[in-house]
Amino acid sequence: MMATLAEHSTEREAPNDPNARLTLVVAARTVEADGVVSLTLVDPERGALPTWTPGSHIDLHLSDDLVRQYSLSSSSGDTEKWRVSILKESEGRGGSHAAHERIAVGSPVTVSMPRNHFVLHPSKNYVFVAGGIGITPIVSMIEAAQQSASSWNLVYAGRSRSSMAFVEELAHHGDRVKVVAGDTDGRMDFAAYFAEVQPDTLVYACGPESLLTALEAAITHWPVDSLHTERFVGKGVDESADVDFEVEFADSHLKLTIPAGKSILEIAEENDLPVISSCGEGTCGTCETVVLAGLPDHRDSILTDSEKAANKSMFICVSRSIAGCPLKLDL
């Protein structure tokens, strides 16, 4: 049985060994919607899989130099199988095309251990918002909210019903689920939907940048940290005023200059420091590093406003220092 939300950690989580890999096999391949397939992954010996919490994602190693992150969309209480759901991108020949065209039932797949930077915090009430393939982390969150007896509602927006995964799977929840198909219903009016502040309510949203931007604008009058988001790509940042700054890498006993135009991660890699990374955009959370001193300029799409203000950690693939002040990192 799944643990209640109160039993889950409320901290963002990382595996004990972030370099750990599992080789799983594809037990099923399901077409969920136009351009969306789900892969059901199991242990080759049918052993138990590591536990995870709602909001977690894994890396799929699609080739030696092609790694992509996908949210787990199965039940977090199921240790026999994991499900990832993948939208085939309309442009390019990247990870989604490789997953759609090369991975079949029986294929071995190398994956990372689950990581969670989109943790479902305990709350009496939730509003879930999903845009398109952004429904994937929300599915397990809804199950957890159900089992914790929390009140919840879902707003699920997409281009058309035929392009929206899990619509039928979610239908048994009745009017708790509001499906907004753009071709028949137009755009979702978030300003009207969130006009009245709902007390003791957390909002969890995942989707394209246009949806998240509209949602953020509509919810500015809600309490701080009411909104938790997961982005597909990092926020755009103006780098024109970036300056050089110094970082002391405490564990490595090095002081290095980070020039404008290069990230802390790049300089750390150039000096053979023990760093790991994946997305390079401040969205996956792989490169999170503890801040020992200094004021980071947080440019990631993961930390809440309160977490940024606390300055306990930063994501060194994108974040820098404020006004060129020196930083001291636990690295």
JSON list of N, CA, C and O in Angstrom, two decimals, residues 85 143 223:
[
{"chain": "A", "resi": 85, "resn": "SER", "atom": "N", "xyz": [5.83, 8.02, -20.39]},
{"chain": "A", "resi": 85, "resn": "SER", "atom": "CA", "xyz": [5.01, 8.36, -21.55]},
{"chain": "A", "resi": 85, "resn": "SER", "atom": "C", "xyz": [5.72, 9.44, -22.34]},
{"chain": "A", "resi": 85, "resn": "SER", "atom": "O", "xyz": [6.12, 10.46, -21.78]},
{"chain": "A", "resi": 143, "resn": "GLU", "atom": "N", "xyz": [-3.26, 10.11, -7.74]},
{"chain": "A", "resi": 143, "resn": "GLU", "atom": "CA", "xyz": [-3.44, 8.88, -6.98]},
{"chain": "A", "resi": 143, "resn": "GLU", "atom": "C", "xyz": [-3.05, 9.09, -5.52]},
{"chain": "A", "resi": 143, "resn": "GLU", "atom": "O", "xyz": [-3.75, 8.64, -4.59]},
{"chain": "A", "resi": 223, "resn": "PRO", "atom": "N", "xyz": [-0.98, 33.04, -1.88]},
{"chain": "A", "resi": 223, "resn": "PRO", "atom": "CA", "xyz": [0.16, 33.02, -0.94]},
{"chain": "A", "resi": 223, "resn": "PRO", "atom": "C", "xyz": [1.44, 32.54, -1.61]},
{"chain": "A", "resi": 223, "resn": "PRO", "atom": "O", "xyz": [1.41, 31.74, -2.54]}
]
